[in-house]
PDB file of C-alpha atoms in Angstrom:
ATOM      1  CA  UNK A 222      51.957 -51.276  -1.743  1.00 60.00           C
ATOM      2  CA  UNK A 223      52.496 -47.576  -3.383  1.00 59.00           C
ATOM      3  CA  UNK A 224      52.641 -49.129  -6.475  1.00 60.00           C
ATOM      4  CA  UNK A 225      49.914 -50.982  -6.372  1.00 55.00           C
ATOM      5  CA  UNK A 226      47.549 -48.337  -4.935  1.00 60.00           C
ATOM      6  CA  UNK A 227      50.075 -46.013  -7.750  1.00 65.00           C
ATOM      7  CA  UNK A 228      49.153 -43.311  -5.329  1.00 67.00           C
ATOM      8  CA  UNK A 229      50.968 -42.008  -2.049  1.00 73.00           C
ATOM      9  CA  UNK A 230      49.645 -43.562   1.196  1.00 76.00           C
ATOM     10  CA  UNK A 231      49.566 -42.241   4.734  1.00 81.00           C
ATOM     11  CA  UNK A 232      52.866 -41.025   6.405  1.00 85.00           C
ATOM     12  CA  UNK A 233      51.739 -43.114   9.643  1.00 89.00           C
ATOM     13  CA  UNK A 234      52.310 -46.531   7.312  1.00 89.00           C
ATOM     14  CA  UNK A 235      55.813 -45.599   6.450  1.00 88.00           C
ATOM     15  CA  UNK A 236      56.570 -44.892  10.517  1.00 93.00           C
ATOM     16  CA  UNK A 237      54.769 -47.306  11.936  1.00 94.00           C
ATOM     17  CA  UNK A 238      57.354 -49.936   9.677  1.00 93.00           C
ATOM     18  CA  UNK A 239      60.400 -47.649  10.135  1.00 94.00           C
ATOM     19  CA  UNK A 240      59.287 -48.012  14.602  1.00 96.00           C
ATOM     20  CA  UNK A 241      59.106 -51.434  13.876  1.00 97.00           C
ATOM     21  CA  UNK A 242      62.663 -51.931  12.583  1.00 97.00           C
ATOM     22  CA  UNK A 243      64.042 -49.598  14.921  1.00 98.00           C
ATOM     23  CA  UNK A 244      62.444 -51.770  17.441  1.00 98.00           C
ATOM     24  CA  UNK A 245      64.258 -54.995  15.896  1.00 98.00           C
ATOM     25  CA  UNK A 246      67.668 -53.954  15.929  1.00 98.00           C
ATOM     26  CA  UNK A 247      66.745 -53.125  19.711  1.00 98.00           C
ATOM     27  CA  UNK A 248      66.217 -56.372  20.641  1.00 98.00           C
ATOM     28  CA  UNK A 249      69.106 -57.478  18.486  1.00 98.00           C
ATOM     29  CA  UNK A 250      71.358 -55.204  20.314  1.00 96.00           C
ATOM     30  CA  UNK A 251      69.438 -56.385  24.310  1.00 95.00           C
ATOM     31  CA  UNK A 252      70.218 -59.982  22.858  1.00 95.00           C
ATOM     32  CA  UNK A 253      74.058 -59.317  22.029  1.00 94.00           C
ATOM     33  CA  UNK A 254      74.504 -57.669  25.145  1.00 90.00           C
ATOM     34  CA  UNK A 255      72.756 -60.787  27.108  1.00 89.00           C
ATOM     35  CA  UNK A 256      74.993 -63.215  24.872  1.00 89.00           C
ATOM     36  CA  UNK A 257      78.290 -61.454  26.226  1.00 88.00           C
ATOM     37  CA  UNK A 258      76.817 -60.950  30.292  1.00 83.00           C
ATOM     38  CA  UNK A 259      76.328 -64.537  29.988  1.00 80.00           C
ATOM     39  CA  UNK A 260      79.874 -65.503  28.826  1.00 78.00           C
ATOM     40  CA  UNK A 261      81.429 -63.031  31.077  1.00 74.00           C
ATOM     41  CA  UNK A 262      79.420 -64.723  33.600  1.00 65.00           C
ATOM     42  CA  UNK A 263      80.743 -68.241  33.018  1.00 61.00           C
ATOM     43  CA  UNK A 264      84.303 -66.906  33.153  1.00 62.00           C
ATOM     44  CA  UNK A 265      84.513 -64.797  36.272  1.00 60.00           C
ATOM     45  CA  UNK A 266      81.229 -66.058  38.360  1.00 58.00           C
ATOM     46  CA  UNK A 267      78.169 -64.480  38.737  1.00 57.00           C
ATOM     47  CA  UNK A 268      77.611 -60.786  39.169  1.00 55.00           C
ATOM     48  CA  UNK A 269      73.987 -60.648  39.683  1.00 59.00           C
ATOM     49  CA  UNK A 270      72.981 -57.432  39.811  1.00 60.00           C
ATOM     50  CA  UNK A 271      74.044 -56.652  36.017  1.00 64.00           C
ATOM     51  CA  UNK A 272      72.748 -60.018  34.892  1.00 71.00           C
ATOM     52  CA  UNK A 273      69.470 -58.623  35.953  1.00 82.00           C
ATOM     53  CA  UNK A 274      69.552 -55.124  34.593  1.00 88.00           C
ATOM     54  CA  UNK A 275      70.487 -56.644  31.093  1.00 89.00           C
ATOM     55  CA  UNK A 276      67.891 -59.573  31.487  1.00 89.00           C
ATOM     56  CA  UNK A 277      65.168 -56.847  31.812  1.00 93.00           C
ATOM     57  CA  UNK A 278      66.177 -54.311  29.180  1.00 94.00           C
ATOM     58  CA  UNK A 279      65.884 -57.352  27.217  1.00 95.00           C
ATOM     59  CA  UNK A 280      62.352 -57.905  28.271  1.00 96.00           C
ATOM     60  CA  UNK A 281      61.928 -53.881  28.052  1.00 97.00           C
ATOM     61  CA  UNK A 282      62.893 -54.298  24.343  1.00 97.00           C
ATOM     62  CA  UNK A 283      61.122 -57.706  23.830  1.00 97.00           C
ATOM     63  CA  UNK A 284      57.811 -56.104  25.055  1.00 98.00           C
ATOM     64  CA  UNK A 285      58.181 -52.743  22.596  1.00 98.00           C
ATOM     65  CA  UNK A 286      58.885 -55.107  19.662  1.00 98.00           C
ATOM     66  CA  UNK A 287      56.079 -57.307  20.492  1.00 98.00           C
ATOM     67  CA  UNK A 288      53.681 -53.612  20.364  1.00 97.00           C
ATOM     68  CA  UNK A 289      55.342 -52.416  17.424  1.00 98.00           C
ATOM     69  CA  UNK A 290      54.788 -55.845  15.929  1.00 98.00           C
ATOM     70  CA  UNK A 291      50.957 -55.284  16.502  1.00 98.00           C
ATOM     71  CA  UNK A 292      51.040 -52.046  15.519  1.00 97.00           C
ATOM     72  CA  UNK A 293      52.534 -52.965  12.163  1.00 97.00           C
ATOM     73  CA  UNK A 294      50.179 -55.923  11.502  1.00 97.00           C
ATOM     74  CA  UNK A 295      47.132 -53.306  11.539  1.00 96.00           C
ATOM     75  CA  UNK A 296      48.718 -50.980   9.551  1.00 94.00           C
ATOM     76  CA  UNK A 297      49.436 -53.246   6.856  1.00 92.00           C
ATOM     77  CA  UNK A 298      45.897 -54.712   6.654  1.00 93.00           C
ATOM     78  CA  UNK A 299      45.080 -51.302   6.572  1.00 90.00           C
ATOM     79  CA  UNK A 300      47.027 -50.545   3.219  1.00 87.00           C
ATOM     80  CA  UNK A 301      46.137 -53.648   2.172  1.00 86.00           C
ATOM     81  CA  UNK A 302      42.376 -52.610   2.358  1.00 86.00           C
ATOM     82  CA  UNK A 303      43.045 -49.091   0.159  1.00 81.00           C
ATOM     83  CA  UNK A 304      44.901 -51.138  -2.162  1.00 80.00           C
ATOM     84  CA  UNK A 305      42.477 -53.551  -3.254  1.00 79.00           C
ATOM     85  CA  UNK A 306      40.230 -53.196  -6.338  1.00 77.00           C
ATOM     86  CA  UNK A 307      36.592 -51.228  -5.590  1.00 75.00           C
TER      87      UNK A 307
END
């Protein structure tokens, strides 16, 4: 979009995508973490106290991702706006 607009735009753009990605390899990581409770589970019977703790920071990291996701969406229209043509 810099290159387009062939000037420098606002430091919030460049943070609001870097949040965003942080916020991905959050869930990736709540999603692992769920994917080995959930064999561990099968193996050794259920232990439901930690099943629940690692179900919500999954929904913890699932709800930040789904803001920063928003978040992201304006900013980009937002660029997109400076970037078009007068």
């Amino acid at each position: 979009i810099e290159r387009l607009h062939s000037s420098v735009l606002h430091a919030n753009i460049s943070t609001a995508l870097d949040k965003h990605l942080e916020a991905i390899h959050v869930v990736q990581a709540r999603r692992k973490d769920d994917i080995v409770n959930a064999s561990n589970r099968q193996r050794h019977g259920p232990p439901r106290c930690q099943d629940e703790r690692v179900v919500l920071a999954l929904a913890l990291a699932l709800q930040a991702l789904c803001a920063a996701t928003r978040k992201v969406r304006t900013v980009l229209w937002c660029a997109f706006q400076m970037t078009l043509p007068k």
